[in-house]
Coordinates of C-alpha atoms and ligand atoms in Angstrom, one line a residue:
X5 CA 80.3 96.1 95.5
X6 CA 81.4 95.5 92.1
X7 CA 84.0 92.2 92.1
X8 CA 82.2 91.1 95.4
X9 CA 79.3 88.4 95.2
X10 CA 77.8 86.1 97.5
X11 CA 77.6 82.5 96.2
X12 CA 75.8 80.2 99.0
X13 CA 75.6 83.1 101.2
X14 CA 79.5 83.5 101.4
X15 CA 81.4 86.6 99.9
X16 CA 83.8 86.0 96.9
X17 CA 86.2 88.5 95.5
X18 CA 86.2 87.2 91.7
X19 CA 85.9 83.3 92.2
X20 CA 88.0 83.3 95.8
X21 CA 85.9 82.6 98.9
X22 CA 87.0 85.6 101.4
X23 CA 86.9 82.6 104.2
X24 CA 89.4 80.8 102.2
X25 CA 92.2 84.4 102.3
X26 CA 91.5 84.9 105.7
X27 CA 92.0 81.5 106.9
X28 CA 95.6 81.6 104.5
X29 CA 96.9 84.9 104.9
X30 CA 94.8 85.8 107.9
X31 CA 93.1 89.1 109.4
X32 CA 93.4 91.7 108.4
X33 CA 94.0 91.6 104.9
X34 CA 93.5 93.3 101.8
X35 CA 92.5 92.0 98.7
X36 CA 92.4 93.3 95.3
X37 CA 90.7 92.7 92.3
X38 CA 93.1 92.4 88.5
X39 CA 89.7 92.2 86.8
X40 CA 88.7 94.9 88.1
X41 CA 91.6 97.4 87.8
X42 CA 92.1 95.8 84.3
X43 CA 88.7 97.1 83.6
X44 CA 88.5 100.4 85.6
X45 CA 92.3 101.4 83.6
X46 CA 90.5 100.2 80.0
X47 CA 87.2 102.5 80.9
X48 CA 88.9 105.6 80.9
X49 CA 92.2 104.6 78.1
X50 CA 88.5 103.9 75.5
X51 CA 86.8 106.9 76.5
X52 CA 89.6 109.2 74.8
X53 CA 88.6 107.6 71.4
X54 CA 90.7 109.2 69.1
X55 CA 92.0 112.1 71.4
X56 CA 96.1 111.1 71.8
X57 CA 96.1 110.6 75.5
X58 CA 98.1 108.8 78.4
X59 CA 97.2 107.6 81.6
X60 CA 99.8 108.1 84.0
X61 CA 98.1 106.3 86.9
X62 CA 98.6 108.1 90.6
X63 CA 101.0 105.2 92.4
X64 CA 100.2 107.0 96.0
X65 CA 96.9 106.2 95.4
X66 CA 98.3 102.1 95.7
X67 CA 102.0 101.3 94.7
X68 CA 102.4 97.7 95.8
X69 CA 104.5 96.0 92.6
X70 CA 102.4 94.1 91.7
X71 CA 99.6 96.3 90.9
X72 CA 102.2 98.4 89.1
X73 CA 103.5 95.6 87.2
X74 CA 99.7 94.6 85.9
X75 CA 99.2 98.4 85.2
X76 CA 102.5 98.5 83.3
X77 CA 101.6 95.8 81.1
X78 CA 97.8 97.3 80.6
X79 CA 100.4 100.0 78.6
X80 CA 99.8 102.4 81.8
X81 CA 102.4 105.8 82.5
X82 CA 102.5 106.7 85.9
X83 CA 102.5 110.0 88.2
X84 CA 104.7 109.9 91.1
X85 CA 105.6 112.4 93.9
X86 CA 108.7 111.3 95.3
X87 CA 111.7 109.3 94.5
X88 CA 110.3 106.2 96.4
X89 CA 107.5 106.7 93.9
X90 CA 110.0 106.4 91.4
X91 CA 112.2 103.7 92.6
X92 CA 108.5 101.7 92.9
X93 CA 108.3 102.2 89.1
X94 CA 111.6 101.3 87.7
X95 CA 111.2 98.2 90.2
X96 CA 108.1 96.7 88.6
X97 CA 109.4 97.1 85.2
X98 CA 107.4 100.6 84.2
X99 CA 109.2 102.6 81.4
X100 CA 110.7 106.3 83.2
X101 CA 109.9 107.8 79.8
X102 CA 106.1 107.6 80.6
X103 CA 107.0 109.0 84.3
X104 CA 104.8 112.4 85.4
X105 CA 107.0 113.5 88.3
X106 CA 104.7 116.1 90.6
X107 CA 105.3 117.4 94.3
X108 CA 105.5 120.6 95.7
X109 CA 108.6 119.8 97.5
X110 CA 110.7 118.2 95.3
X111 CA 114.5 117.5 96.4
X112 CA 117.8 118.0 95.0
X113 CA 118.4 114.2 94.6
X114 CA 115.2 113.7 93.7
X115 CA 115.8 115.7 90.7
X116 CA 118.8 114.5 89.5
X117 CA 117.5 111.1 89.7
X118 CA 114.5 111.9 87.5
X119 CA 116.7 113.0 84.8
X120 CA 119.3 110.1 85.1
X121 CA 116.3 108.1 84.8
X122 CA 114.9 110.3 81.4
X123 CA 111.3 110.8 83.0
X124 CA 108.6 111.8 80.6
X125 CA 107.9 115.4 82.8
X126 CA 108.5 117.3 85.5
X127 CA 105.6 119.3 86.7
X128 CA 106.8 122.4 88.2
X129 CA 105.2 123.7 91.7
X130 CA 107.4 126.9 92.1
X131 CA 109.3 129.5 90.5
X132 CA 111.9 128.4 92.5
X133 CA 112.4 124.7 91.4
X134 CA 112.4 125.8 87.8
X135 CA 115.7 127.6 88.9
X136 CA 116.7 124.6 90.7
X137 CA 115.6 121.8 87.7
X138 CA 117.8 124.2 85.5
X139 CA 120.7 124.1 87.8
X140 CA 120.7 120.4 88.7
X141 CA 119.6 119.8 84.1
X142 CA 123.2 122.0 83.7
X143 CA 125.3 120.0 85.9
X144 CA 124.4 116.9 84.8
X145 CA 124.4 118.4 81.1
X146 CA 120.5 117.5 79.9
X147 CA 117.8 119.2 79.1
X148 CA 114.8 118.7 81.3
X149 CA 111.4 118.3 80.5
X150 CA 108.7 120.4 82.3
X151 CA 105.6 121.7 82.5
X152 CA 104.1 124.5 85.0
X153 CA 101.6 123.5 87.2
X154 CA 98.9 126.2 87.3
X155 CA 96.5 126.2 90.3
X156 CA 93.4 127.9 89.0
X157 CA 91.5 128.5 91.8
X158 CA 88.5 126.2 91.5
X159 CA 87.0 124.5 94.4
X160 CA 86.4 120.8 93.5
X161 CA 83.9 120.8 96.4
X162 CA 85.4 117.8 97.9
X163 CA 86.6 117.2 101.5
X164 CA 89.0 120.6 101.8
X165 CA 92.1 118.0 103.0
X166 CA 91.9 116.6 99.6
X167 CA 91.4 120.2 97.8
X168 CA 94.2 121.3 96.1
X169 CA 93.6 123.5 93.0
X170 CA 92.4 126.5 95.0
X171 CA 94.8 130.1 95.5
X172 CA 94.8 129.3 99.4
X173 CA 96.5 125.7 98.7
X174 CA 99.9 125.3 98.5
X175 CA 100.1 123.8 95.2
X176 CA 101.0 124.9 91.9
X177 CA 101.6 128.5 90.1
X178 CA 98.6 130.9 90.2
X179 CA 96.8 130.6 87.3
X180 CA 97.6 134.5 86.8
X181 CA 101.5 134.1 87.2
X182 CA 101.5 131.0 84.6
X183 CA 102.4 133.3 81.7
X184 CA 105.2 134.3 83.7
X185 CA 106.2 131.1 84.6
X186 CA 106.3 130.1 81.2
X187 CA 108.6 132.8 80.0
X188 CA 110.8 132.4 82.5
X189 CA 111.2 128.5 81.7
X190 CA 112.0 129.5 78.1
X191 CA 114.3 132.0 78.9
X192 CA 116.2 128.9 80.8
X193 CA 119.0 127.6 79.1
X194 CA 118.5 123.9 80.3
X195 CA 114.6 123.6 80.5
X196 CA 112.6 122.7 77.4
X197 CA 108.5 123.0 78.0
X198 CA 106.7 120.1 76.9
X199 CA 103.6 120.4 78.7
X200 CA 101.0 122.8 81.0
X201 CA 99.5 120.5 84.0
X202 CA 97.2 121.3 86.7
X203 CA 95.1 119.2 89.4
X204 CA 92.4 120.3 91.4
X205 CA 91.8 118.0 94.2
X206 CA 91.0 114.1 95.1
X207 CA 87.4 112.3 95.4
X208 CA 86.0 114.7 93.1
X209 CA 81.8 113.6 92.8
X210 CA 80.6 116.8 90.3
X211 CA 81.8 117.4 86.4
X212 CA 81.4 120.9 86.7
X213 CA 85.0 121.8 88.1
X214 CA 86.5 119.5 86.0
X215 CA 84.3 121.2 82.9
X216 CA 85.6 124.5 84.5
X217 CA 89.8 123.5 84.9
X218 CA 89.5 122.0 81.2
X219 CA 88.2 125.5 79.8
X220 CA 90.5 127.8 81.5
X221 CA 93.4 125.7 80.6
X222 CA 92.4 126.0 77.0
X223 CA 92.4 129.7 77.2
X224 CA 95.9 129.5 78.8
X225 CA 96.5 127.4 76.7
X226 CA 95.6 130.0 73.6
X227 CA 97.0 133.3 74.9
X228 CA 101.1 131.6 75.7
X229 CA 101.1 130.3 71.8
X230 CA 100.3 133.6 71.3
X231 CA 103.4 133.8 72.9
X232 CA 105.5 131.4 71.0
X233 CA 105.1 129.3 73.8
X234 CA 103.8 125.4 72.2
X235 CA 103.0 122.4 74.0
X236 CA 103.3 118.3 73.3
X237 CA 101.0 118.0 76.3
X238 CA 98.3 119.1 78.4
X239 CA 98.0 116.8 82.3
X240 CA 94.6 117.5 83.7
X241 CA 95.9 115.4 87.1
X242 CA 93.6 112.9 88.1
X243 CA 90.2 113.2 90.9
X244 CA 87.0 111.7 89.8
X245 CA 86.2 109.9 92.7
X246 CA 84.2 106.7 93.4
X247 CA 81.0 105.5 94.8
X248 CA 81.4 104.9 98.2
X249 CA 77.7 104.6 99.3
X250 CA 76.5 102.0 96.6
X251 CA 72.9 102.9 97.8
X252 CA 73.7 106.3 96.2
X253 CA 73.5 106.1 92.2
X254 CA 74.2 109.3 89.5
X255 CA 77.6 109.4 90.4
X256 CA 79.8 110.2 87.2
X257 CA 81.0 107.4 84.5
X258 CA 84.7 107.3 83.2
X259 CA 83.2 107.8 80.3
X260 CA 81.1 111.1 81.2
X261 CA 84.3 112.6 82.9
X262 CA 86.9 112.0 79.9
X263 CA 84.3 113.3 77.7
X264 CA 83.8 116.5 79.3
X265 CA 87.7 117.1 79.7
X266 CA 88.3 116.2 75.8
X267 CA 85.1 119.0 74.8
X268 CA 86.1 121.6 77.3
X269 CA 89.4 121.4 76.2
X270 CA 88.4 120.6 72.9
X271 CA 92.2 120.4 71.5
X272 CA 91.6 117.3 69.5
X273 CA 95.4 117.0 67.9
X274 CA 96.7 117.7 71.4
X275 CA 97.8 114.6 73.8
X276 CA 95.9 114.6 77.5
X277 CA 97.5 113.1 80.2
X278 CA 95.4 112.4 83.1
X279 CA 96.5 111.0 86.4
X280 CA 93.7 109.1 88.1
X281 CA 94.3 107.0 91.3
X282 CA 91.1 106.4 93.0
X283 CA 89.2 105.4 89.8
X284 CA 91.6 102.6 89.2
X285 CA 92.0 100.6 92.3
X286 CA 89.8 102.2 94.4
X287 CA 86.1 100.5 94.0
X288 CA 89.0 96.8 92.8
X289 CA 89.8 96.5 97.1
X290 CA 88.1 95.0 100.1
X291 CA 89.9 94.8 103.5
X292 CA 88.7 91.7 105.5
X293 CA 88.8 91.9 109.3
X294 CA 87.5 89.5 112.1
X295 CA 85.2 90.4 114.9
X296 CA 87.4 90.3 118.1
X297 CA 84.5 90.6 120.3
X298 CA 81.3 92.5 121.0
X299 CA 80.8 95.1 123.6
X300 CA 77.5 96.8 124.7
X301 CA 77.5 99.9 126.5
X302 CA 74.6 101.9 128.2
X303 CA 74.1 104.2 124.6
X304 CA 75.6 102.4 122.2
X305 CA 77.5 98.3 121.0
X306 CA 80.8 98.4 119.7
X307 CA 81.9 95.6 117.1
X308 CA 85.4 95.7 118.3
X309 CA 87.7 94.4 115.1
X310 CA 91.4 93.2 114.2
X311 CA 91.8 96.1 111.5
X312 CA 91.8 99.4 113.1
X313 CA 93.0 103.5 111.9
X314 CA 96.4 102.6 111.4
X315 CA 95.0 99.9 108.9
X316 CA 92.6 102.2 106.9
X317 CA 92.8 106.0 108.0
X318 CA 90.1 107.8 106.0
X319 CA 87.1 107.7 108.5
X320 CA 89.2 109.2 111.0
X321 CA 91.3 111.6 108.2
X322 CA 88.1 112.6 106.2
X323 CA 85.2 111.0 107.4
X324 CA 85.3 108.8 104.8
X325 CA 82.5 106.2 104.5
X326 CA 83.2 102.8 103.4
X327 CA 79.9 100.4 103.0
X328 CA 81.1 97.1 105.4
X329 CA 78.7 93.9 105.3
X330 CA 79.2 90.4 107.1
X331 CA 81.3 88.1 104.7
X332 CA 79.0 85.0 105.6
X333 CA 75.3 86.9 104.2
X334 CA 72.7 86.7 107.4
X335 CA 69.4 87.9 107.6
X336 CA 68.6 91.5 107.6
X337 CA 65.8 91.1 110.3
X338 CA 68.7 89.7 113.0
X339 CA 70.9 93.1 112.3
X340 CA 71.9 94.4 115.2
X341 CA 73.4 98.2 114.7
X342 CA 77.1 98.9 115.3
X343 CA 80.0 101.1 115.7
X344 CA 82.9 99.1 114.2
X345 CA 86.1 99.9 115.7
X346 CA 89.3 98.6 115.5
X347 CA 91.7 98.2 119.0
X348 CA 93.8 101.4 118.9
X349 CA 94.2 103.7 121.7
X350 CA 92.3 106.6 120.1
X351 CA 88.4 107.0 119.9
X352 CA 88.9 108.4 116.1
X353 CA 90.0 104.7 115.7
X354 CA 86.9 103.8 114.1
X355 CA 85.7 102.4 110.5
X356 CA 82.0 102.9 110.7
X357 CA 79.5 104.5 112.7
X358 CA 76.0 102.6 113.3
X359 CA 76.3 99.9 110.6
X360 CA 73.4 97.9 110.7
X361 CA 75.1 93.9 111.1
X362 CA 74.3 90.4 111.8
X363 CA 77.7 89.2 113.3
X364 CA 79.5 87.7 116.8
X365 CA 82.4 87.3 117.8
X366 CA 84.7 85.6 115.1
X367 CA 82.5 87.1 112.6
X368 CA 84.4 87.9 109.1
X369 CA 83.6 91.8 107.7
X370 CA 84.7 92.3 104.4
X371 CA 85.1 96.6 104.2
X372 CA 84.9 98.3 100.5
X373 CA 86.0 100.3 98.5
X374 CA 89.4 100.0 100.3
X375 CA 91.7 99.7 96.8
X376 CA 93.0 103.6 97.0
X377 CA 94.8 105.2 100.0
X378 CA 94.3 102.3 102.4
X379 CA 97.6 99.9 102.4
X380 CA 100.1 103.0 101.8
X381 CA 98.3 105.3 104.1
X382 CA 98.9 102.3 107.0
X383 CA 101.2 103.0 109.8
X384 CA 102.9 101.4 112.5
X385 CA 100.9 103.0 115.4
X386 CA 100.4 100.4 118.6
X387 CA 103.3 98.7 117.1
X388 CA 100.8 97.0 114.7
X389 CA 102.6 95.0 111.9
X390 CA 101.0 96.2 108.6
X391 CA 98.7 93.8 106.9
X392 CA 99.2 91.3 104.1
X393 CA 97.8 92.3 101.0
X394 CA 96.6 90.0 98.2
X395 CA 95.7 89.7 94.7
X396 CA 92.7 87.6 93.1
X397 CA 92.1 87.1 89.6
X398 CA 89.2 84.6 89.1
X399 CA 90.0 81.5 91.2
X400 CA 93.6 82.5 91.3
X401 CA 94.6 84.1 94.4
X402 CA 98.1 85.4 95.1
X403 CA 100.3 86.5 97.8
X404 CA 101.3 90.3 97.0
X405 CA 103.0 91.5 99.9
X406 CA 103.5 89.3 103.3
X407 CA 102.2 90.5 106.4
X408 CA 104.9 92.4 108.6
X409 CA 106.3 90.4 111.4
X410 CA 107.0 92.0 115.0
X411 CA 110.5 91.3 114.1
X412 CA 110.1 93.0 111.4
X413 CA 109.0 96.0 113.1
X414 CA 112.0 95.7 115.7
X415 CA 114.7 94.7 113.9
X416 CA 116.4 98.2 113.0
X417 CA 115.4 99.7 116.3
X418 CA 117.3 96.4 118.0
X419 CA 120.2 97.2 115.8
X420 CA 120.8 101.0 117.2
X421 CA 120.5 99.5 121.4
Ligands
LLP26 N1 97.8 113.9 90.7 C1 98.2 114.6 91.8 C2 99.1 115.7 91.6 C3 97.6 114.3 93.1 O1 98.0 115.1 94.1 C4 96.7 113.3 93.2 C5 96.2 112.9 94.6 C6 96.4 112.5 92.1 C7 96.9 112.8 90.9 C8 95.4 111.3 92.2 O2 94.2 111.7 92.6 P1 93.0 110.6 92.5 O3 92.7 110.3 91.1 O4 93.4 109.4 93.3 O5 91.9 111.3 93.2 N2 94.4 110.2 100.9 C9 93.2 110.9 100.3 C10 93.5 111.3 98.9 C11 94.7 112.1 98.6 C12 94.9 112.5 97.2 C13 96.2 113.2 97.0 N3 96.5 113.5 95.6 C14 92.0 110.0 100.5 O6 92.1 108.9 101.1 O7 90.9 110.4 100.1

């Protein structure tokens, strides 16, 4: 659980009381940790050693400003996918010139507004958006930056929604077109290469397909100099996933996983971007959510709580586990087991199947592990206001976005009757 302690049997994020959020900001709400992102972003920028590197951190994994800001000052870059992305950047003070821009759909504007703004890199999806980034670089009379991503067909072996480097994906260039690719960009009068880029896929738990990318982009890497084709950088996207079930150990460091990109790349004078997410913020979150009430059925009890799917979608999405315990620590021997579910319309509106708990109604639940792909994965569904979210940093706790009002949710709809 990482940043989350119990001190006289009550759960803390860093030195704040999760009673203390709840009863200011109220349920649900997610909290997130500064030490701990600090810390996770510093694991993996000391690992490179002296490799030249840059960690462009994944904002959909978690753009709220304010982690963006803290990330910015850390000396982060940033990967985006969309202009929003972008605009989330420029808004909390992050340089464009250490901007990854990546998507396979990429628009027109989207474009443009990526070279206005001098981004670091665009990583090309498709022969056809090099044509277009070379049109749109003409127009407004630049030269644009980019770099080809190759999908190399290796399976990550992680949950196949979240698999993306293999040939029946829809990302990237095949690994066996790249050369291609590449001569094509140089033959384009408004492109200059910078880079080569791939990514293979999210929650990645094994080094091996990392091992695996890192070599074969080495050998791409070899055979277009051969070509006359030279790089400033190589992105090896981001992945390495985090521990959900703490019971679980062997799970990969920061420090094994930059290690084996650097040897199996082993390009030592060459700068590595990666683009890691999860790693970050996604063990430096806990949602908090309040028993509603308790309802036994012939096979099974439901803890029925105030978060719910549209608050954190991953069990339903990818059967994703997140650990949840009782925020006020109870005795094991009174658990009861559980399925904790929140009030949506939908039986995939769940957050945990048979979790052993000692709660009531009213109970507080603190759920982990929810840093990465929780808040900006929330919806509206029910006509649910989306929660507050808030950060801690020892006894400091601060308000990073307010909780949505109905109002809030009606107001442009009201506009158009
Ligand atoms: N770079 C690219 C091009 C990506 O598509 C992604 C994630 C990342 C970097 C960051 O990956 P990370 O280091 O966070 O694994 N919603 C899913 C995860 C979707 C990941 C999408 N792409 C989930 O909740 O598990």
């Amino acid at each position: 659980m990482a940043f989350l302690t119990y001190h006289n049997q009550i759960l803390h994020a860093e030195d704040v009381p999760l009673p203390t959020i709840a009863q200011h900001f109220g349920t649900p709400c997610y909290v997130m940790s500064q030490t701990r992102i600090t810390n996770n972003w510093q694991a993996l920028d000391q690992a490179f050693n002296q490799q030249p590197h840059s960690i462009c951190y994944s904002v959909k994994a978690n753009g709220n400003l304010s982690i963006l800001r803290l990330l910015n000052e850390l000396g982060s870059g940033f990967d985006v996918v969309s202009v929003g992305e972008l605009e989330r950047v420029i808004a909390a003070g992050g340089n464009p010139h250490k901007v990854v821009f990546s998507g396979v759909g990429k628009q027109p504007h989207e474009i443009r507004r990526a070279l206005e703004e001098n981004i670091k890199c665009l990583n090309v999806e498709s022969m056809a958006e090099l044509h277009t980034i070379n049109t749109i670089a003409h127009e407004l009379g630049k030269h644009a930056p980019i770099s080809i991503r190759v999908n190399p067909n290796i399976d990550a072996k992680t949950h196949p929604y979240i698999s993306t480097g293999l040939s029946d994906n829809k990302f990237g260039i095949p690994i066996d077109e790249a050369e291609n690719a590449y001569l094509t960009a140089q033959s384009l009068e408004n492109l200059i290469i910078v880079g080569i880029d791939c990514h293979i896929g999210s929650q990645v738990r094994e080094l091996e397909p990392f091992a695996e990318t890192a070599k074969q982009i080495r050998l791409l890497i070899a055979s277009l100099r051969a070509k006359g084709i030279t790089f400033e950088h190589v992105d090896l996207g981001g992945g390495l996933g985090i521990n959900y079930h703490h019971e679980e150990s062997n799970f990969p460091s920061p420090q094994d996983y930059i290690g084996i990109l650097c040897d199996n790349l082993n390009m030592p004078e060459l700068e590595i971007i990666i683009e890691p997410g999860r790693s970050i913020v996604g063990n430096a979150g806990v949602l908090i959510t309040q028993v509603i009430g308790i309802k036994p059925t012939f096979s099974k009890t439901f803890a029925i709580v105030d978060a719910a799917m549209n608050d954190l979608i991953r069990p339903a999405l990818y059967q994703g586990w997140h650990d949840i315990v009782t925020v006020k620590q109870g005795s094991p021997e009174s658990n009861a087991v559980y399925d904790v579910v929140g009030p949506v319309c939908e039986s995939a509106d769940f957050l945990g199947h048979e979790r052993p708990l000692n709660i009531e109604a009213e109970s507080l639940l603190a759920i982990c592990d929810t840093g990465a792909y929780t808040n900006c994965m929330a919806s509206n569904y029910n006509t649910r206001p989306r929660a507050a979210e808030v950060l801690v940093h020892g006894e400091q706790i601060t308000l990073i976005k307010p909780r949505e009002s109905i109002e809030d949710l009606l107001a442009g709809e009201k506009q158009c009757l």
